[in-house]
Coordinates of C-alpha atoms in Angstrom, one line a residue:
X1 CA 7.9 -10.0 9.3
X2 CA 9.8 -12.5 7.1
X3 CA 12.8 -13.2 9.6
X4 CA 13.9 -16.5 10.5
X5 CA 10.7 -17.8 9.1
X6 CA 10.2 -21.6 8.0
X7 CA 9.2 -22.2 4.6
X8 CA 6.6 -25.9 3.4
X9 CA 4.8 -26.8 1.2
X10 CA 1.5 -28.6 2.3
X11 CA -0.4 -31.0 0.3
X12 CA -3.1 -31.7 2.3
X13 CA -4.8 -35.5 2.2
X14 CA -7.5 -35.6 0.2
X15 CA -11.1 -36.4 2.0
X16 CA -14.9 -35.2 0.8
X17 CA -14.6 -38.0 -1.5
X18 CA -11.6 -36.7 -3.5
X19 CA -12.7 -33.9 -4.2
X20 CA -9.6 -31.6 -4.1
X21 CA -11.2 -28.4 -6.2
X22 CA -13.9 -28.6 -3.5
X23 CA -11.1 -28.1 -0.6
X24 CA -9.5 -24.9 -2.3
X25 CA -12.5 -23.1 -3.1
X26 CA -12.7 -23.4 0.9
X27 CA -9.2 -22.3 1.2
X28 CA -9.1 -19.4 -0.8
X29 CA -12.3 -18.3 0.4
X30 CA -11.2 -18.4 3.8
X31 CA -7.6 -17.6 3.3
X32 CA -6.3 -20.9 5.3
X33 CA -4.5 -23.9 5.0
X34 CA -6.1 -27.5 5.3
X35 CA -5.0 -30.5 7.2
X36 CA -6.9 -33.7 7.4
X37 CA -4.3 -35.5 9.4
X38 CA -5.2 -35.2 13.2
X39 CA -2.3 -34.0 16.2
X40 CA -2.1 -37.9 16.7
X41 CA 0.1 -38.5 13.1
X42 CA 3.5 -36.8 13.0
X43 CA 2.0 -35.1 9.5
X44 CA -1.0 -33.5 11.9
X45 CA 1.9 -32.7 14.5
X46 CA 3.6 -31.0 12.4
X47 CA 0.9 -29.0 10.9
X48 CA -0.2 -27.9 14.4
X49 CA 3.1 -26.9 14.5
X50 CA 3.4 -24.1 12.6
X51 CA 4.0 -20.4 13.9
X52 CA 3.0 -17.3 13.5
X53 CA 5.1 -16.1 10.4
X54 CA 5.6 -19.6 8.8
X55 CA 5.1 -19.6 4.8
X56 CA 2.7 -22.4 3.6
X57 CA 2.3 -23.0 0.2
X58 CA -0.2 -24.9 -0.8
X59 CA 0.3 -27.6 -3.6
X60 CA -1.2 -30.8 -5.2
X61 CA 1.0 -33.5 -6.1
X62 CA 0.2 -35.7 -9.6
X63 CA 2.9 -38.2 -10.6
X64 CA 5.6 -36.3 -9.1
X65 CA 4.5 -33.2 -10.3
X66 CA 2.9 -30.4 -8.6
X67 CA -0.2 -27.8 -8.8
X68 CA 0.4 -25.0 -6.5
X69 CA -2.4 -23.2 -5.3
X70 CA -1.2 -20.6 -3.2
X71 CA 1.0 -19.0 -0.3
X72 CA 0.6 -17.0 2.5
X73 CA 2.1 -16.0 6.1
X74 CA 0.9 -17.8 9.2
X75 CA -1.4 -15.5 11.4
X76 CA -0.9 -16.5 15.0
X77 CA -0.3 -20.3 16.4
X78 CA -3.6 -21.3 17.2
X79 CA -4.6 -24.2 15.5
X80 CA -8.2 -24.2 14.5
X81 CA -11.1 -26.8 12.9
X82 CA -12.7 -25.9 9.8
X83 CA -14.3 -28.7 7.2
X84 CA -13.6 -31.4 9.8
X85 CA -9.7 -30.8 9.4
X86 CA -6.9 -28.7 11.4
X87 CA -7.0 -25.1 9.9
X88 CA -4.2 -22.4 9.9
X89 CA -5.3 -18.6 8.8
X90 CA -3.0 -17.0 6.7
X91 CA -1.9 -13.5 6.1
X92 CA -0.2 -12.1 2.5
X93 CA -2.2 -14.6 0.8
X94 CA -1.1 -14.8 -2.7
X95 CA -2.4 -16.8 -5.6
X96 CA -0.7 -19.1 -7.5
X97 CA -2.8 -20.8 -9.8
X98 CA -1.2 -18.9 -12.9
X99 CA 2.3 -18.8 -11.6
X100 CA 4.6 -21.1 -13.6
X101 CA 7.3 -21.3 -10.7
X102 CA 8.0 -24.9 -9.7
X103 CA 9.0 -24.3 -6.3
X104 CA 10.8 -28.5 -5.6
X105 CA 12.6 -27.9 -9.3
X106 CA 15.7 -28.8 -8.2
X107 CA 14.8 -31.3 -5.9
X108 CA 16.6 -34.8 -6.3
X109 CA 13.8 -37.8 -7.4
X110 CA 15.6 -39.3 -4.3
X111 CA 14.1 -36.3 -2.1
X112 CA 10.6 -36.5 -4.3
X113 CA 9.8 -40.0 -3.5
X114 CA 10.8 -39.4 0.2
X115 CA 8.1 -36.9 0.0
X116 CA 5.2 -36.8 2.7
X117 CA 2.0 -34.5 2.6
X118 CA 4.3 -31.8 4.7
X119 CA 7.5 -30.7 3.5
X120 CA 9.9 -27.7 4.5
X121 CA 12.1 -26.1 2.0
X122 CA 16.0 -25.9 3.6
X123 CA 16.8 -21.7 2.9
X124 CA 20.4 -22.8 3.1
X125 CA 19.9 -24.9 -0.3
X126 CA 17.6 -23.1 -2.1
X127 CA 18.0 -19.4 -1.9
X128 CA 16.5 -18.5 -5.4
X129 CA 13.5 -20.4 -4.3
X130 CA 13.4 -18.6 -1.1
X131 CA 13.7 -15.3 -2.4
X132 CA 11.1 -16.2 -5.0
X133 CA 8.9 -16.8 -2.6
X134 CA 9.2 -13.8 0.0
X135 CA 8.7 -11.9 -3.5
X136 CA 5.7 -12.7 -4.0
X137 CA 4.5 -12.5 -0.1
X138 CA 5.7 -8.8 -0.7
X139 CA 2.5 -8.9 -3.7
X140 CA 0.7 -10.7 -1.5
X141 CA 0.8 -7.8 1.7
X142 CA 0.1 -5.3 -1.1
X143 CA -2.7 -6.8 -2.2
X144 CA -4.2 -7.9 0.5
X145 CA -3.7 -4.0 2.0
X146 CA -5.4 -3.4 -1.6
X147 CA -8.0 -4.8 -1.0
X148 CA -8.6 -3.3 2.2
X149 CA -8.2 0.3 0.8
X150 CA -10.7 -0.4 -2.1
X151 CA -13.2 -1.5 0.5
X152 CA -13.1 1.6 2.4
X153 CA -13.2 3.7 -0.1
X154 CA -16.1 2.0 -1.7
X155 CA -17.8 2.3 1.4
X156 CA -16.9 5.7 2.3
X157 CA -15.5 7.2 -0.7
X158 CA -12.5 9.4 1.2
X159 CA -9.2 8.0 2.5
X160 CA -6.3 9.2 3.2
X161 CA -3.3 7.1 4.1
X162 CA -0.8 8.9 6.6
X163 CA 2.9 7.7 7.7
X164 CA 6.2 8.6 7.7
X165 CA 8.1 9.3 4.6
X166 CA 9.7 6.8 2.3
X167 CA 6.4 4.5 3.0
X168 CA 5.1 4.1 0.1
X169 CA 2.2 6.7 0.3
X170 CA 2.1 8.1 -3.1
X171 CA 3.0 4.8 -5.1
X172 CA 0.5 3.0 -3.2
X173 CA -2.6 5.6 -4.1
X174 CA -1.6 5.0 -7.6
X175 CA -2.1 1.2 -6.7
X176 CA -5.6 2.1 -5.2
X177 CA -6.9 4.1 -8.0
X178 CA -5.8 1.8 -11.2
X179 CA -8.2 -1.2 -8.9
X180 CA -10.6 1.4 -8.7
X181 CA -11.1 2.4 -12.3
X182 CA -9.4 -0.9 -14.0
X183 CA -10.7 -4.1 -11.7
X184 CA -10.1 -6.2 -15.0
X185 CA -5.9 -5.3 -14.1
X186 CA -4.1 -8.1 -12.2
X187 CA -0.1 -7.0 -13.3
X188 CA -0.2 -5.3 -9.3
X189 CA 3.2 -7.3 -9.1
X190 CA 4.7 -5.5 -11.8
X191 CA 5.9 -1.8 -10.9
X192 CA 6.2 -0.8 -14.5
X193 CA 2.9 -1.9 -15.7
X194 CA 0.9 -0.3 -12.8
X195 CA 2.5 2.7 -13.4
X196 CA 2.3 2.7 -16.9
X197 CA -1.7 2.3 -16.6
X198 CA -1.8 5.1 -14.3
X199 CA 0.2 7.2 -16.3
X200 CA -2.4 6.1 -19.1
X201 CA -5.1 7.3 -17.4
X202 CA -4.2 10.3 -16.2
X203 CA -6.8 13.5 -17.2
X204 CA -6.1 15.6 -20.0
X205 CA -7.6 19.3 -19.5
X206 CA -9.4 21.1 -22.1
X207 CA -9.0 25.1 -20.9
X208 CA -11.1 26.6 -23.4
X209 CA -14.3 24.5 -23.7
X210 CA -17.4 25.9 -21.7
X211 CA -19.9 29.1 -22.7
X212 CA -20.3 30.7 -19.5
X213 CA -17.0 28.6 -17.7
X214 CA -13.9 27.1 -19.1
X215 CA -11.9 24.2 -17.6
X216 CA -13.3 20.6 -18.7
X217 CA -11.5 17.4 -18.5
X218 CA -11.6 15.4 -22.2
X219 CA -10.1 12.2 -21.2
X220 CA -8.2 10.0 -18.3
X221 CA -10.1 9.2 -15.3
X222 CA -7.4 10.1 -12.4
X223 CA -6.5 13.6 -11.2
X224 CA -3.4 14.4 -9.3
X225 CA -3.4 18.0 -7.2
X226 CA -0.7 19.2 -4.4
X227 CA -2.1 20.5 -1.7
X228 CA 0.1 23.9 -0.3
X229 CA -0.4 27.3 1.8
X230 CA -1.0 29.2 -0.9
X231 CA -3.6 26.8 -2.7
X232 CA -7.2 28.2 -2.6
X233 CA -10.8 27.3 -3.5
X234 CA -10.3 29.2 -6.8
X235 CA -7.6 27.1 -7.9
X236 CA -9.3 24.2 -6.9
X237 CA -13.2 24.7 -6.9
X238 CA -13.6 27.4 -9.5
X239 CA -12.5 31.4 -9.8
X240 CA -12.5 34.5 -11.7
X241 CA -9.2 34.8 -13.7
X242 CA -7.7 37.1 -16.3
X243 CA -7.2 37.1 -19.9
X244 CA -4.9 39.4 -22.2
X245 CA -4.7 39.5 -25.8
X246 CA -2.1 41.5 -26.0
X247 CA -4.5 45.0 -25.6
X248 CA -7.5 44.2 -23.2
X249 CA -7.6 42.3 -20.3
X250 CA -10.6 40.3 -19.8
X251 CA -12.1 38.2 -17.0
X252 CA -14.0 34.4 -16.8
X253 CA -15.0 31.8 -14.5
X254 CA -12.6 28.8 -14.6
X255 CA -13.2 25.6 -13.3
X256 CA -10.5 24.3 -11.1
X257 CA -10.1 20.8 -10.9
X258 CA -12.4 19.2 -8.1
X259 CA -15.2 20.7 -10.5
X260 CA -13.7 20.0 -13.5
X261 CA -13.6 15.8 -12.3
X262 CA -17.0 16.4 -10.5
X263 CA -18.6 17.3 -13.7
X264 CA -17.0 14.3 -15.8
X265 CA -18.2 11.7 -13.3
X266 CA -21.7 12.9 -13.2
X267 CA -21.8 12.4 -17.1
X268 CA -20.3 9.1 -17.2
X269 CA -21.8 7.3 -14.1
X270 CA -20.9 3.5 -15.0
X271 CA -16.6 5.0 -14.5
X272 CA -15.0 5.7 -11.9
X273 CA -12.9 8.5 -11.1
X274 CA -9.8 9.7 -8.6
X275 CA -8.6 12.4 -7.4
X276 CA -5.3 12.1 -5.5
X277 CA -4.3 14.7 -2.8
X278 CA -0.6 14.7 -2.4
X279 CA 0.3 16.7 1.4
X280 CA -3.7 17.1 1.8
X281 CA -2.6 18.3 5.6
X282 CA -0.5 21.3 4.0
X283 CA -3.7 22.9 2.3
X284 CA -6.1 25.4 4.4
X285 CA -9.1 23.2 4.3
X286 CA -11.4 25.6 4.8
X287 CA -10.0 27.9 2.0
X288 CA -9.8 25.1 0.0
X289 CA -12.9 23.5 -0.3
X290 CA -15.3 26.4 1.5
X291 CA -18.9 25.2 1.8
X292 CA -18.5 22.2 -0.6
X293 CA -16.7 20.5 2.4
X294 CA -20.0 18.9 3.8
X295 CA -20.5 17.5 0.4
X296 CA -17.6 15.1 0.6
X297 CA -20.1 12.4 2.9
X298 CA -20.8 9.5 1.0
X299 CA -24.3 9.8 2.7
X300 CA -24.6 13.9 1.3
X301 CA -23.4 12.5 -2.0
X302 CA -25.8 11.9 -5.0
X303 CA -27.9 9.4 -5.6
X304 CA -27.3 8.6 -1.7
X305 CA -29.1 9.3 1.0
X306 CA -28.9 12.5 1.8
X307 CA -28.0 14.5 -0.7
X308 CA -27.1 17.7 -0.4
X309 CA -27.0 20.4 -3.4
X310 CA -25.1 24.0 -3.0
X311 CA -24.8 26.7 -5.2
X312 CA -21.2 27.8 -6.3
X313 CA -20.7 31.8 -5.8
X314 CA -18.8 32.6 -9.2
X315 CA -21.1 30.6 -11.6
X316 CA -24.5 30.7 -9.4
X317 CA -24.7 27.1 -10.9
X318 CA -26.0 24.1 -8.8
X319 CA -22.8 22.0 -8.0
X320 CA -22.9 18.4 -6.2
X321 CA -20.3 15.3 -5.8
X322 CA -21.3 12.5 -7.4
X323 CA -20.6 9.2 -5.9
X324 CA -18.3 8.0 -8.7
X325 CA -15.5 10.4 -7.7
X326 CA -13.2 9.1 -5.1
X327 CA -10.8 11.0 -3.1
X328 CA -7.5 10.0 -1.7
X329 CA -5.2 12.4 0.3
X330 CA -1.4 11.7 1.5
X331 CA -0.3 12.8 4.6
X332 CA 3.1 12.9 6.3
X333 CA 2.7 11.6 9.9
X334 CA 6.5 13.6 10.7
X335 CA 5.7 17.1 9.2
X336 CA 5.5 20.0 11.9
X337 CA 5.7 22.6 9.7
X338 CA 1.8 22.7 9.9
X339 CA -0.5 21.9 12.5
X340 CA -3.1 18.7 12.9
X341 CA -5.7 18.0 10.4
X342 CA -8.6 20.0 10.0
X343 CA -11.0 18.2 12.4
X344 CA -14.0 19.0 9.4
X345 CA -11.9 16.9 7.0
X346 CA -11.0 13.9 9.9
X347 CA -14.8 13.4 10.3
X348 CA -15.2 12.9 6.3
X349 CA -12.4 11.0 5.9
X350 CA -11.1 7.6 6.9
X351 CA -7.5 7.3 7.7
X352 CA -4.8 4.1 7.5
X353 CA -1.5 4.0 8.5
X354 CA 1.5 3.1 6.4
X355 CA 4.4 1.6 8.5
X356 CA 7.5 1.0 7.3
X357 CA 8.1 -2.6 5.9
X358 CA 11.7 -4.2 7.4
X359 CA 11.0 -7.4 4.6
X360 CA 10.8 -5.4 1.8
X361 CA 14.6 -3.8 2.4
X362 CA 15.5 -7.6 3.8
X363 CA 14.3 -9.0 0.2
X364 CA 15.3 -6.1 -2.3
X365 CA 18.4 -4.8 -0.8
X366 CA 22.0 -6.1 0.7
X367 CA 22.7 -7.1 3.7
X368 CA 24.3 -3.5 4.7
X369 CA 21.2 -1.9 3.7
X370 CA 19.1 -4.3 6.4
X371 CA 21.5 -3.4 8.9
X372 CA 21.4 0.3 8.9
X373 CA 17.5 -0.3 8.3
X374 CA 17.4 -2.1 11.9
X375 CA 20.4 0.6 13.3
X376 CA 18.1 3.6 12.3
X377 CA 14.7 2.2 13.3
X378 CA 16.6 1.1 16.8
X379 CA 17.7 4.8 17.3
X380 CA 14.7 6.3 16.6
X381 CA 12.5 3.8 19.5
X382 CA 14.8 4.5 22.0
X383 CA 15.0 8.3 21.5
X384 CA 11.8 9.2 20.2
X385 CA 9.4 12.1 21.6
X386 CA 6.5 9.8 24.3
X387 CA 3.8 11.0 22.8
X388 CA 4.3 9.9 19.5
X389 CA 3.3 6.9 17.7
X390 CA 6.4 4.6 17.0
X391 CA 5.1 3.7 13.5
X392 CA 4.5 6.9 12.0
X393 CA 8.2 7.8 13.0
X394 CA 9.9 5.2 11.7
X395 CA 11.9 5.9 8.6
X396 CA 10.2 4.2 5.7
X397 CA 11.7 1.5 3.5
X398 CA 12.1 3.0 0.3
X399 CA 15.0 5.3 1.9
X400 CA 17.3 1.8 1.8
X401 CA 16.2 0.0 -1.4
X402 CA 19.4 -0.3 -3.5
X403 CA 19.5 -3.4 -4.7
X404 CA 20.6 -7.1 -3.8
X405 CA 23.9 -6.6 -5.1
X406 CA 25.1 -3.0 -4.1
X407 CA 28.5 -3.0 -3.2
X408 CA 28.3 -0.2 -0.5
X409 CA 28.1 2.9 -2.9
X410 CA 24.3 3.2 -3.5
X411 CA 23.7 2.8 0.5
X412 CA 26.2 5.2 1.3
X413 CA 25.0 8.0 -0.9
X414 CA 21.3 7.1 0.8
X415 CA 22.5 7.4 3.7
X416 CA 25.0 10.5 3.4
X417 CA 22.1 12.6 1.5
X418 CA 18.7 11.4 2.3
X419 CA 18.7 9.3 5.8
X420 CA 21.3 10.9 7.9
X421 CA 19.8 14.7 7.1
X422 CA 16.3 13.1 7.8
X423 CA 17.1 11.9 11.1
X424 CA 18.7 15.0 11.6
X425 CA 15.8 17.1 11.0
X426 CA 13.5 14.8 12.9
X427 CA 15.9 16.2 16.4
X428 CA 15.6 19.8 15.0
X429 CA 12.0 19.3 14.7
X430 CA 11.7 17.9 18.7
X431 CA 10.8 14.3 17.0
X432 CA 13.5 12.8 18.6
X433 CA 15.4 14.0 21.5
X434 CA 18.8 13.1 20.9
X435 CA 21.6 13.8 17.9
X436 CA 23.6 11.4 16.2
X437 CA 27.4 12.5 17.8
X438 CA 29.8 13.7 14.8
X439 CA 32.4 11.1 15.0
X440 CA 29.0 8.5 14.9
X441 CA 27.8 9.9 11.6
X442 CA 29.2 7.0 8.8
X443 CA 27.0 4.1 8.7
X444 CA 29.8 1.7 10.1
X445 CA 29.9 3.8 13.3
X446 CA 26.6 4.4 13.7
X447 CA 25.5 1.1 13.8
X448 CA 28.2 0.4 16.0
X449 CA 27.1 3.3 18.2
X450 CA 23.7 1.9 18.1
X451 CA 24.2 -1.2 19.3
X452 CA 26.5 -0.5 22.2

């Protein structure tokens, strides 16, 4: 959380014979802050100080100007040794080495040469700074859940991330798979370029290439598919469908678009590819993927191993999943319209939660927007069904994004058409087990009724 945090910036003494490079190669390798003053100096006290939640940023100071190295979150208050100095672990790590913000820029050369190797930035006097910062910590959580991600999936090929809506499920697979196919991009900051690059590489279907089937992809290197009740393993494996010209009707084998990416990754091994899965718990499993389901095991995959070869039953041709294809799925954690995941895909598939992110409304949005975010969240805890988990109830944080300086307008239309209907649902749906009263139903009242 970034609430009633305390911001420094460290720069820690210098020992290993000078040798500062040396110290955060350790640091960033290890994801810590350094402190070579002991708990005996009011530096070291300080340092030991910190809490849970603190931001450090770590800097270098060179005639009165600084390199700054990096930031990140305080992990817990233990104090720890590492490198024969006190050591704090940090969370939302985010590099700074190619940022140009000075972070001390308006800082009097009174207050510079007052200076000591520990200093906290006052959030009363410098609130562009501060907002700056918890900016990039926001980069820093994505990332660092990034990285996380990529590592599953390059270890097990299928994830699928599950929450509650307005968590940032789809934008985050689109995250996932430009790191997986692009790990030369760094603009993961930037909401506009990472969805331009995905846009960019999006496939591009070719429906008439293929002798004895047709359905082949020609370029992009991510595939997007809805999973629904009606979806089958026709549409998505491959099926026999119709052609007219006008007088005959014909009939061919079509690829759908599982085989269609299958195919491309097996002929261009050093890529890879990924197939999204929007509402992969709304799809019949079984109808969907039939025998190919087994398949889906990194172990079973090829080149792995234990692979595993089937033959399709339109085509009679030998179809496996090459190990270059990932899959992601989406799943929404609230949705009883269907029942619990097919236990065959569970087993093949890893699963991480998204929760809802109180900072990211707290730094993107106004001050009414937190407090309906807090009033919401609140309602839901106290009312919510036992046996279900808090965080994949919560309401998610994109529902209150409006801005920094909406006036009340954008929050109210939110919360008229989108949030209040929501919460609404969730106590049709048994979710929660109490209604918002009528005369509770404008954000001022509610949050008033809330906090009673």
């Amino acid at each position: 959380m970034l609430i009633n945090m305390n911001y420094y910036v460290i720069s820690p003494n210098v020992w290993n014979d000078g040798d500062f490079d040396y110290l955060v190669d350790i640091m960033c390798e290890k994801h810590c802050a350094l402190m070579g003053y002991n708990k005996k100096s009011p530096t070291g006290q300080a340092f030991a100080s910190l809490k849970v939640g603190d931001v450090v940023i770590v800097a270098q100071r060179k005639d009165w100007t600084f390199n700054y190295y990096f930031m990140g979150t305080v992990c817990d208050d233990n104090t720890y040794e590492l490198n024969k100095a006190q050591c704090k672990y940090l969370k939302n790590f985010y590099l700074l080495v190619n940022d140009k913000t000075d972070f001390l820029k308006d800082w009097s050369a009174a207050e510079m040469r007052a200076m000591t190797a520990m200093v906290r930035i006052d959030p009363s006097k410098n609130k562009n700074v501060i907002k700056l910062i918890n900016d990039k910590l926001k980069d820093g959580f994505m990332k660092e859940n990034l990285d996380t991600y990529k590592s599953i999936l390059l270890e097990k090929n299928n994830l699928v991330l599950q929450g509650a809506p307005g968590t940032g499920k789809t934008y985050t697979t689109a995250f996932l798979a430009i790191d997986l196919i692009d790990p030369q991009f760094q603009d993961f900051n930037d909401h506009y370029e990472v969805m331009k690059e995905y846009n960019k590489n999006l496939i591009c279907i070719d429906t008439e290439t293929g002798e004895k089937t047709k359905g082949s992809i020609k370029d992009g290197q991510i595939g997007f598919v809805t999973f629904h009740q009606s979806f089958e393993y026709e549409d998505f494996i491959e099926g026999i469908k119709p052609t007219s010209d006008g007088t005959n009707v014909t009939y061919h084998i079509e690829n759908g678009l599982f085989k269609m990416m299958a195919n491309k990754a097996r002929k261009e091994p050093e890529k890879n590819f990924v197939l999204i899965i929007d509402e992969i718990n709304r799809g019949n499993i079984s109808k969907i993927f039939g025998e190919l389901i087994t398949l889906l095991e990194s172990d079973k995959r090829e080149g792995k191993v234990h692979p595993i070869t089937v033959i399709l039953p339109y085509s009679k041709e030998s179809f496996s999943v090459p190990s270059n294809l990932f899959i992601i799925g989406t799943m929404n954690t609230t949705d009883r319209s269907v029942g619990s995941i097919d236990y065959a895909l569970r087993r093949r598939f890893d699963f991480a939660t998204l929760s809802s992110q109180r900072e990211v409304v707290e730094t993107q949005s106004s001050e009414k927007a937190l407090k309906l975010f807090d009033a919401v969240q609140t309602f839901i805890e106290k009312n919510h069904e036992s046996e279900l988990d808090i965080e994949d109830l919560k309401i998610g944080h994109s529902y209150f994004l409006v801005g920094k300086n909406d006036n009340g307008a954008k929050i109210e239309i939110k919360w008229k058409y989108e949030i209040l209907p929501l919460i609404r649902e969730y106590y049709k749906d048994g979710i929660i087990t109490k209604d918002i009263p009528q005369e509770n139903r404008s954000i001022d009242t509610f949050i008033s009724f809330v906090n009673e």
